[in-house]
XYZ file of C-alpha atoms in Angstrom:
635
model
C -2.392 -29.109 1.929
C -4.677 -29.647 -0.783
C -7.651 -26.947 -1.315
C -10.853 -28.315 -2.025
C -11.247 -25.139 -4.573
C -14.384 -25.861 -6.236
C -16.501 -26.895 -2.802
C -15.922 -23.457 -2.280
C -16.447 -21.764 -5.591
C -19.546 -23.814 -6.050
C -20.972 -22.630 -2.909
C -20.064 -18.572 -3.643
C -20.070 -18.745 -7.719
C -22.941 -20.996 -7.756
C -22.702 -22.698 -10.955
C -25.261 -24.941 -10.163
C -28.344 -22.710 -9.266
C -30.587 -25.536 -9.404
C -28.874 -28.464 -7.427
C -30.101 -28.709 -3.919
C -26.573 -29.136 -2.550
C -23.043 -28.484 -3.588
C -20.168 -30.864 -4.371
C -16.322 -31.346 -5.340
C -15.767 -30.877 -9.112
C -12.127 -31.851 -8.175
C -8.775 -31.288 -5.963
C -6.102 -29.307 -6.774
C -2.808 -30.451 -5.108
C -1.302 -27.606 -3.396
C -2.636 -24.457 -1.672
C -3.840 -21.808 -4.243
C -6.217 -18.847 -4.169
C -6.974 -15.540 -6.290
C -9.619 -17.343 -7.960
C -11.057 -15.680 -11.931
C -12.882 -17.463 -14.172
C -14.351 -16.937 -17.770
C -17.229 -18.454 -19.587
C -16.138 -20.078 -22.698
C -19.983 -21.460 -23.998
C -21.828 -24.440 -23.862
C -21.717 -24.312 -20.219
C -17.797 -24.480 -19.276
C -15.733 -22.066 -17.908
C -12.309 -21.260 -17.978
C -10.328 -20.690 -14.795
C -6.947 -18.982 -13.170
C -5.736 -19.423 -9.601
C -2.198 -18.559 -8.372
C 0.144 -20.582 -6.129
C 3.805 -21.350 -5.415
C 5.406 -23.637 -7.789
C 8.499 -25.647 -7.586
C 11.597 -25.389 -9.785
C 10.529 -27.919 -12.395
C 7.070 -25.952 -12.404
C 5.025 -28.363 -10.220
C 2.698 -26.826 -8.013
C 4.211 -26.865 -4.471
C 2.854 -28.396 -1.416
C 4.266 -27.691 1.968
C 3.483 -30.777 3.125
C 5.120 -32.852 0.576
C 8.535 -30.522 0.041
C 11.547 -32.470 1.514
C 13.244 -31.057 4.469
C 16.871 -29.716 3.781
C 19.749 -30.764 5.767
C 20.888 -27.425 6.273
C 19.781 -24.036 7.003
C 22.512 -22.355 5.159
C 21.107 -19.997 1.901
C 23.549 -19.375 -0.724
C 22.528 -16.801 -3.414
C 24.261 -15.354 -6.409
C 21.837 -12.122 -6.964
C 19.600 -9.885 -5.240
C 16.690 -10.510 -3.809
C 18.427 -12.107 -1.121
C 15.338 -11.439 0.993
C 12.153 -9.023 0.196
C 9.858 -7.021 2.562
C 9.524 -9.970 5.436
C 10.901 -13.252 4.011
C 13.872 -14.737 2.261
C 13.656 -15.610 -1.012
C 13.439 -19.457 -1.480
C 13.562 -21.756 -4.572
C 9.417 -21.546 -5.052
C 8.254 -18.840 -7.425
C 4.302 -17.424 -7.326
C 2.409 -18.481 -10.321
C -0.778 -18.968 -12.463
C -2.546 -21.859 -12.984
C -5.072 -22.450 -15.341
C -7.738 -25.414 -15.870
C -11.093 -25.683 -17.080
C -14.333 -26.817 -15.662
C -17.056 -28.641 -17.687
C -20.051 -30.374 -17.625
C -19.467 -34.747 -16.742
C -22.850 -35.698 -17.061
C -25.130 -33.837 -14.550
C -21.933 -32.390 -12.533
C -19.024 -30.299 -13.496
C -15.923 -31.748 -13.521
C -12.474 -30.137 -12.645
C -9.708 -30.412 -15.762
C -5.835 -30.950 -14.478
C -4.276 -27.359 -13.729
C -1.349 -25.941 -15.958
C 1.425 -23.775 -15.154
C 1.381 -20.971 -17.604
C 4.535 -19.527 -16.418
C 6.628 -22.981 -16.490
C 9.863 -22.611 -18.124
C 9.325 -18.801 -18.909
C 11.965 -17.691 -15.638
C 8.766 -15.201 -15.280
C 6.673 -14.884 -11.677
C 3.465 -13.635 -11.418
C 1.498 -12.239 -9.238
C 4.577 -9.953 -8.442
C 5.819 -10.824 -4.911
C 5.041 -9.017 -2.253
C 1.868 -7.234 -2.692
C 0.305 -8.536 -6.248
C -2.525 -9.848 -6.090
C -5.754 -10.699 -8.410
C -4.503 -7.048 -10.089
C -1.925 -8.896 -11.633
C -3.699 -11.061 -13.896
C -6.690 -11.464 -16.005
C -8.664 -14.544 -17.944
C -11.039 -14.068 -20.997
C -12.292 -16.689 -23.304
C -9.003 -15.495 -26.015
C -6.500 -16.162 -23.212
C -4.453 -14.847 -19.974
C -2.708 -11.359 -19.349
C -0.406 -11.450 -16.285
C 2.409 -9.216 -15.614
C 5.999 -9.950 -14.147
C 9.370 -8.484 -13.151
C 11.536 -8.208 -16.283
C 13.272 -11.384 -16.423
C 16.773 -9.707 -17.503
C 17.434 -7.025 -14.890
C 18.073 -7.048 -11.208
C 14.756 -7.204 -9.788
C 16.119 -5.373 -6.478
C 17.481 -2.643 -8.884
C 15.256 -2.166 -11.281
C 11.331 -1.615 -11.124
C 10.433 -2.783 -14.818
C 7.475 -5.022 -14.914
C 6.246 -6.263 -18.176
C 2.800 -7.314 -19.265
C 2.346 -10.353 -21.313
C -0.391 -12.155 -22.964
C -1.195 -16.040 -23.639
C -3.582 -16.627 -26.131
C -5.383 -19.425 -25.146
C -9.162 -20.890 -26.284
C -8.624 -24.476 -24.954
C -7.650 -24.349 -21.057
C -7.213 -28.132 -21.028
C -3.895 -28.136 -23.133
C -0.876 -29.447 -21.189
C 1.719 -27.057 -23.148
C 0.584 -23.443 -23.796
C 1.530 -21.262 -26.187
C 4.609 -18.962 -24.864
C 3.750 -15.467 -23.319
C 3.821 -12.211 -25.932
C 5.259 -9.380 -24.376
C 2.964 -6.621 -24.831
C 5.246 -3.363 -26.215
C 4.462 -0.089 -24.803
C 7.333 2.134 -26.622
C 8.750 4.330 -24.498
C 7.078 3.090 -21.152
C 9.534 0.526 -19.347
C 8.410 0.875 -15.495
C 6.347 -0.729 -13.414
C 2.620 -2.599 -15.179
C -0.132 -3.671 -13.458
C -4.164 -4.044 -13.430
C -4.426 -5.883 -16.871
C -8.081 -6.076 -17.833
C -10.163 -7.693 -20.800
C -12.733 -6.201 -21.813
C -15.890 -8.128 -21.612
C -15.672 -9.423 -25.475
C -12.002 -10.782 -24.827
C -10.893 -8.661 -27.422
C -8.816 -5.749 -25.929
C -6.885 -5.120 -23.041
C -6.487 -2.418 -20.723
C -3.656 -2.399 -18.343
C -1.532 0.695 -16.540
C 2.311 1.414 -16.780
C 4.924 3.956 -15.332
C 7.269 5.447 -17.396
C 10.562 5.222 -15.628
C 12.108 1.711 -15.103
C 13.785 2.652 -11.617
C 10.978 4.734 -10.035
C 8.173 3.269 -8.374
C 6.080 6.563 -7.774
C 6.305 7.664 -11.137
C 2.695 8.270 -12.847
C 0.579 5.304 -13.983
C -0.657 5.805 -17.392
C -3.522 3.960 -19.024
C -2.703 1.687 -22.301
C -5.524 -0.460 -24.077
C -4.377 -3.235 -26.340
C -6.673 -2.514 -28.840
C -6.809 -6.395 -30.431
C -5.211 -8.871 -28.287
C -4.588 -10.696 -31.856
C -2.128 -8.029 -32.509
C 0.324 -7.312 -29.693
C 1.797 -4.182 -31.327
C -1.538 -2.649 -31.374
C -1.348 -0.959 -27.790
C -2.429 2.828 -27.617
C -1.660 5.129 -24.355
C -4.919 6.423 -24.065
C -4.439 10.161 -22.735
C -0.573 10.433 -24.769
C 1.169 13.981 -24.952
C 4.350 14.494 -27.154
C 6.422 14.524 -23.763
C 4.813 10.963 -22.400
C 3.924 12.784 -19.260
C 0.250 12.412 -19.761
C -2.953 14.413 -20.256
C -4.115 13.502 -17.145
C -2.224 14.741 -13.777
C -3.577 11.703 -11.818
C -1.920 8.523 -11.382
C -4.791 5.740 -11.261
C -4.544 2.691 -9.208
C -6.941 0.515 -10.726
C -9.107 0.093 -14.152
C -11.911 -2.028 -15.330
C -14.459 -1.997 -18.456
C -18.392 -1.597 -18.397
C -20.577 -4.588 -19.094
C -21.053 -3.084 -22.875
C -17.190 -2.295 -23.243
C -18.084 1.299 -23.981
C -16.627 3.106 -20.718
C -13.482 2.294 -18.862
C -13.670 3.023 -15.224
C -10.601 4.331 -13.085
C -9.838 4.611 -9.595
C -7.115 7.539 -8.371
C -6.343 9.618 -5.626
C -7.120 13.174 -5.369
C -6.627 15.543 -2.961
C -6.647 12.864 0.040
C -9.594 10.655 -1.338
C -9.733 7.678 -3.941
C -12.369 8.925 -6.490
C -13.870 7.209 -9.386
C -13.435 8.210 -12.810
C -14.914 7.327 -16.367
C -13.302 7.652 -19.763
C -14.124 6.750 -23.365
C -11.739 3.688 -24.569
C -9.243 4.768 -27.320
C -9.938 3.373 -30.480
C -7.765 1.413 -33.053
C -7.723 5.230 -35.269
C -7.792 7.482 -32.088
C -7.061 8.245 -28.565
C -9.696 9.023 -25.731
C -10.865 12.646 -26.790
C -11.122 14.007 -23.274
C -9.896 13.756 -19.765
C -11.402 11.068 -17.384
C -14.581 12.323 -15.849
C -14.594 12.267 -11.965
C -18.136 10.115 -11.005
C -17.408 9.031 -7.332
C -15.480 11.351 -4.708
C -16.734 10.113 -1.053
C -14.054 9.040 1.275
C -11.498 6.085 -0.332
C -12.394 3.411 -2.515
C -10.805 -0.076 -2.078
C -12.743 -1.894 -4.802
C -15.198 -1.418 -7.278
C -16.871 -3.818 -9.544
C -19.397 -3.416 -12.818
C -22.738 -4.726 -12.453
C -24.426 -6.194 -15.457
C -26.705 -3.283 -15.806
C -24.038 -1.151 -16.310
C -23.699 0.234 -12.572
C -21.273 0.206 -9.974
C -20.908 -1.369 -6.658
C -18.319 0.397 -4.806
C -16.626 -0.360 -1.228
C -14.556 2.025 0.885
C -14.060 3.355 4.114
C -13.391 6.955 5.452
C -11.787 8.366 8.230
C -14.881 7.393 10.613
C -15.850 4.509 9.102
C -14.021 1.671 8.254
C -17.031 -0.039 5.890
C -18.875 1.427 3.415
C -20.731 0.154 0.300
C -22.205 2.414 -2.149
C -24.332 1.940 -5.241
C -23.365 4.104 -8.207
C -25.860 4.596 -11.000
C -24.321 4.963 -14.226
C -27.593 6.580 -15.774
C -28.252 9.252 -13.353
C -24.589 9.658 -12.156
C -25.588 9.495 -8.540
C -24.630 7.029 -5.787
C -26.357 6.181 -2.487
C -25.111 4.177 0.485
C -26.243 0.570 0.364
C -24.649 -0.052 3.990
C -22.251 1.629 6.658
C -21.096 -0.653 9.122
C -20.542 2.180 11.870
C -23.298 4.220 10.376
C -21.170 6.974 9.427
C -19.136 6.563 12.524
C -22.125 6.757 15.117
C -21.710 3.165 16.057
C -17.937 4.377 17.206
C -18.619 7.320 18.920
C -17.696 9.369 15.712
C -18.833 12.064 13.523
C -18.139 13.157 10.067
C -18.086 16.588 11.687
C -14.918 15.950 13.616
C -13.314 16.011 10.174
C -12.002 19.246 8.243
C -9.318 20.148 5.934
C -6.782 23.182 5.584
C -4.586 24.267 2.729
C -1.433 26.370 3.490
C 1.450 27.648 1.244
C 3.990 25.422 0.909
C 8.015 25.895 0.852
C 8.373 25.695 -3.069
C 6.691 28.625 -4.883
C 3.357 28.149 -5.763
C 2.520 25.206 -3.706
C -0.595 24.777 -1.581
C 0.144 22.116 0.946
C -3.513 20.249 1.915
C -3.766 18.555 5.554
C -6.695 16.606 7.322
C -7.922 17.689 10.812
C -9.665 15.595 12.952
C -10.977 16.885 16.365
C -12.260 14.714 19.471
C -15.447 13.798 19.187
C -16.467 15.690 22.356
C -14.663 19.029 20.841
C -15.588 22.275 22.514
C -14.575 25.375 20.482
C -13.994 27.038 23.683
C -11.356 24.670 24.707
C -7.512 24.154 23.831
C -6.327 20.495 22.896
C -3.346 19.077 22.636
C -1.864 18.632 19.132
C -0.884 15.165 17.476
C 1.034 16.123 14.164
C 1.405 13.039 11.914
C 3.767 12.653 9.295
C 3.094 9.718 6.579
C 5.088 7.152 5.098
C 6.227 6.721 1.550
C 7.377 9.312 1.264
C 5.443 8.934 -2.078
C 2.226 8.519 -0.454
C -0.687 10.435 1.559
C -3.226 10.658 4.571
C -6.423 9.832 2.816
C -10.130 10.300 3.999
C -9.979 6.104 4.946
C -9.960 3.756 7.705
C -6.710 2.280 9.280
C -6.319 -0.203 12.030
C -2.738 0.911 12.193
C -2.226 4.709 11.879
C -5.665 5.742 12.843
C -6.488 9.859 13.365
C -9.534 8.778 15.381
C -7.671 6.945 17.686
C -5.200 9.891 18.834
C -8.491 12.227 18.463
C -10.379 9.997 21.053
C -7.564 10.642 23.567
C -8.046 14.635 23.578
C -6.168 15.574 20.990
C -6.733 17.981 17.529
C -5.155 15.777 15.127
C -3.290 17.432 12.173
C -1.853 15.057 8.986
C -0.401 17.292 6.464
C 0.461 15.861 2.974
C 3.827 17.682 1.914
C 5.718 17.459 -0.786
C 6.547 14.084 -1.851
C 2.738 13.128 -1.460
C 0.612 11.356 -4.018
C -2.554 12.738 -5.537
C -1.942 16.547 -5.803
C -0.476 16.185 -9.656
C 2.818 14.549 -10.463
C 4.872 17.618 -9.666
C 4.624 17.671 -6.057
C 5.211 13.797 -6.009
C 8.309 14.047 -7.860
C 9.878 17.160 -5.928
C 10.970 15.039 -2.899
C 13.953 13.610 -5.331
C 17.018 15.176 -3.748
C 15.161 16.867 -1.211
C 14.142 14.099 1.530
C 14.886 16.338 4.605
C 14.376 19.932 2.725
C 10.997 20.516 0.755
C 9.121 18.272 3.081
C 10.427 19.488 6.264
C 9.790 23.113 5.133
C 6.290 22.107 4.295
C 5.847 20.519 7.739
C 7.349 23.679 9.737
C 4.965 26.142 7.666
C 1.889 23.564 8.501
C 3.289 23.771 12.378
C 3.355 27.499 11.899
C -0.294 27.698 9.974
C -1.733 25.935 12.909
C -0.367 27.981 15.546
C -1.766 31.191 13.731
C -4.848 30.039 12.747
C -6.121 26.962 14.703
C -6.753 28.915 18.115
C -8.207 25.674 19.744
C -5.008 24.093 19.586
C -2.294 24.201 22.128
C 0.951 24.042 20.307
C 2.612 24.283 23.568
C 1.725 20.695 24.298
C 2.358 18.970 20.758
C 3.470 15.619 19.737
C 4.616 14.390 16.714
C 4.513 10.802 15.466
C 5.691 9.334 11.995
C 6.385 5.889 10.551
C 8.839 4.555 7.689
C 9.463 7.922 5.906
C 7.451 9.374 8.619
C 9.670 7.895 11.065
C 12.835 9.300 8.979
C 10.741 12.742 8.700
C 10.529 12.429 12.969
C 14.408 11.532 13.461
C 15.540 14.732 11.052
C 12.782 17.179 13.101
C 14.608 15.578 16.544
C 17.498 16.930 15.135
C 16.446 20.227 14.067
C 14.704 23.290 15.069
C 11.194 21.919 14.938
C 11.805 19.216 17.100
C 12.028 21.785 20.307
C 8.263 22.458 19.660
C 7.233 19.067 20.601
C 6.914 17.838 24.128
C 7.431 14.133 22.820
C 8.313 12.283 19.569
C 7.451 8.626 18.222
C 9.551 6.859 15.153
C 8.182 3.803 13.985
C 10.464 1.762 11.918
C 12.329 4.838 10.458
C 15.367 5.722 9.136
C 18.382 6.674 11.358
C 21.611 6.456 9.090
C 21.088 6.864 5.420
C 24.110 5.021 4.588
C 22.198 2.009 5.914
C 20.011 2.291 3.483
C 22.153 0.083 1.419
C 20.862 -2.848 3.444
C 17.463 -2.517 2.244
C 15.585 -4.690 -0.165
C 14.631 -2.436 -2.552
C 17.500 -0.779 -4.031
C 15.620 1.372 -6.777
C 14.333 3.578 -4.024
C 17.091 5.408 -2.406
C 19.098 5.371 -6.238
C 16.034 7.316 -7.368
C 14.887 9.642 -4.439
C 18.684 10.175 -3.324
C 19.739 10.753 -6.822
C 22.071 8.101 -7.362
C 23.814 5.179 -5.652
C 25.896 5.955 -2.505
C 29.033 5.054 -4.617
C 28.045 7.758 -7.517
C 26.036 10.427 -5.311
C 27.133 10.094 -1.658
C 27.168 13.979 -0.578
C 23.503 13.369 -1.636
C 22.819 10.516 0.845
C 24.961 12.204 3.575
C 22.968 15.447 3.205
C 19.879 14.316 4.509
C 21.024 11.721 7.081
C 19.600 12.280 10.495
C 22.320 10.630 12.337
C 24.481 13.400 11.484
C 22.274 15.869 14.184
C 22.424 13.711 16.638
C 23.941 16.381 18.825
C 21.046 18.385 18.618
C 18.800 15.575 20.123
C 17.229 16.521 23.580
C 13.320 15.768 23.036
C 11.847 12.639 24.676
C 11.358 9.746 21.866
C 10.010 6.518 21.824
C 11.380 4.312 19.252
C 9.482 1.516 17.542
C 11.410 -1.043 15.344
C 10.253 -4.460 14.018
C 12.600 -7.651 13.544
C 10.946 -8.775 10.238
C 11.477 -5.592 8.673
C 13.885 -5.705 6.069
C 12.795 -2.777 4.229
C 14.302 -0.923 7.453
C 16.626 -3.241 9.269
C 16.107 -3.355 12.933
C 19.640 -1.636 13.361
C 18.036 1.585 12.709
C 15.857 1.703 15.684
C 18.574 0.151 17.557
C 20.954 3.456 16.679
C 18.612 5.705 17.192
C 17.411 4.331 20.882
C 21.426 3.817 21.457
C 22.098 7.407 20.875
C 19.140 8.747 23.055
C 19.958 6.793 25.928
C 23.588 7.622 25.612
C 22.555 11.170 25.572
C 20.224 10.911 28.889
C 17.515 11.561 26.684
C 14.207 10.362 27.923
C 13.085 7.603 25.732
C 11.894 3.832 25.360
C 12.258 0.919 22.601
C 9.658 -1.328 21.377
C 10.056 -4.300 19.146
C 8.099 -7.090 17.863
C 10.224 -10.260 16.967
C 6.955 -11.535 14.785
C 6.319 -8.425 12.965
C 7.299 -6.618 9.243
C 7.439 -2.767 9.044
C 3.758 -2.990 9.870
C 2.445 -4.062 13.082
C -0.711 -6.647 12.018
C -1.410 -8.804 15.230
C -4.145 -7.591 17.266
C -2.302 -8.211 20.915
C 0.728 -6.762 19.244
C -1.638 -3.738 17.928
C -2.944 -2.988 21.250
C 0.626 -3.155 22.848
C 1.787 -0.949 20.576
C -1.080 1.724 20.689
C -0.481 1.404 24.563
C 2.966 2.070 24.408
C 2.478 4.910 22.037
C -0.256 6.709 23.745
C 1.261 6.299 27.470
C 4.516 7.944 25.987
C 3.043 10.839 24.200
C -0.229 11.602 26.881
C 2.127 11.758 29.931
C 3.948 14.567 28.131
C 0.958 16.668 27.490
C -1.064 16.042 30.409
C -3.505 13.750 29.152
C -4.242 10.598 31.427
C -2.303 7.326 29.911
C -4.107 4.478 27.867
C -2.858 2.004 30.652
C -4.701 3.836 33.386
C -7.609 3.992 30.763
C -7.464 -0.124 30.338
C -6.917 -2.963 32.443
C -5.829 -5.426 29.807
C -3.653 -2.896 27.870
C -2.176 -2.318 31.376
C -1.674 -6.253 31.747
C 0.101 -6.103 28.232
C 2.226 -3.208 28.778
C 3.334 -5.433 32.046
C 4.267 -7.929 30.409
C 6.145 -6.439 27.526
C 8.396 -4.708 30.445
C 9.229 -8.107 32.038
C 9.691 -9.775 29.041
C 12.646 -7.679 28.922
C 16.169 -9.289 29.048
C 19.307 -8.034 30.753
C 17.118 -5.119 32.309
C 19.383 -3.067 35.005
C 15.831 -1.087 36.108
C 17.377 2.004 35.247
C 14.980 5.039 34.888
C 16.392 7.878 32.632
């Protein structure tokens, strides 16, 4: 298909503010997105877009693609498939061009593939986006998987710079790899300074660890690719700042760098003075905004910052941060801080308790029902997050939303045990070789803390739920003592057999966390295998697994369900043929929530969701009828 790109751009960016109507400056012969622009002077602009390219470097157009005479796929290297799709000959790429005045109107130049003939791909699949590249009057910066190392085994992503001043040239200069001595992991978030002379970006040290700490680097002169400075260095290369920033951008005057980073279950905004050619940054980043979870932040021309984010009771909040006063104010709150949904920030609290490892403190969110009464006792919904290098944040979600469970009548406790992010790199790294060890012990200690300290929680009516690594932990809990504390368990796309991780697409993940590939260290893999403890399984259990999940194949869910059924344990299995690791389609999401809430509610004495919603009951009935070969037997 053709994307009439600049009709859209003229409407939204208003290059021609004085014109009474918009017009088409030109067409691009394929589907593109991710527009970025840079002013070149004399009323002209450089732009970049991203889209798929054919093996010859031309832009991919699905309507013009030749239909293959076979459905077979032949591979000589991994990846074979990634996330939810098989690898095809097409590659993501960055195209550039210019927009110049032609008489009274702007004209679009021919777009050029900046990566043609390089064997590089950007944005990096599957989730690379506009944070993987930037454009300025001096050229284009981007990140790409290392072209030599196996992409499924190594996490190395390099940063590159393509010097360009004329964005109409048909043959761009070859990309220059930006050097970062001693750091060979993932690079991300390249962003030019306002004058285009410097480049800031983030990079990890390890070549085979996707959750190593991101550190800030600045290329102080884009004309000198070896002028890279680690902004906050230490002799051991661990970095002076014990946080892992997720994004970086410059102030309009180029005198301040802004960073977003997780901290204690929130995503905060920090400021830092940029390093110079002769000196690193003189102090650690300063926290300037700490309210919920930032999803994006943009500098304004006057030096202030526009922030969008959410929290546990509001799905969309916009803030204005005043860089002069250091204060922020709410510009818009979609749910009026939760009140539109019948929620309130008073429902949210947090607890800290001693962890299993000496000296650790584990943080957990507590979410109460909106009609909470301190004189009553409520069943517990214990939520375990995925990752395992991740965390429950003060943020809104349409998939795992604690408020949904709280409004059913649960007190929700969501702990961030060993392996979680935002509490220092030490806690994150401690998951290695400890999948069913320290995190499980932290979760046990959290349950004990709830029993002893939260007198409004009825732990005799507790349920536990988790997805991905949280699903692994649920299966692990089922086979251990803590599993007998719960009335029901829910596993979404979880690990059943550790050896089955050899079928996953990103092999660097188990190789790192389980301390080596299976054939070199089988004992570490087998030590934490949930399938080894199925003789202890006895708690009612709902298994959910999706057919497009190539990270954890559907065999994991089917194996767990087969065990439950053969052992005579009350159990159900829910699957979606058109969903991946997540459930994203609205009706599927409603069925997901219906099945989950029906299963756990009946075990703690709460009304099922099907009893509360006729449409949800209809969806559940349709899903039940869709089963093929069912014998109608209830376990």
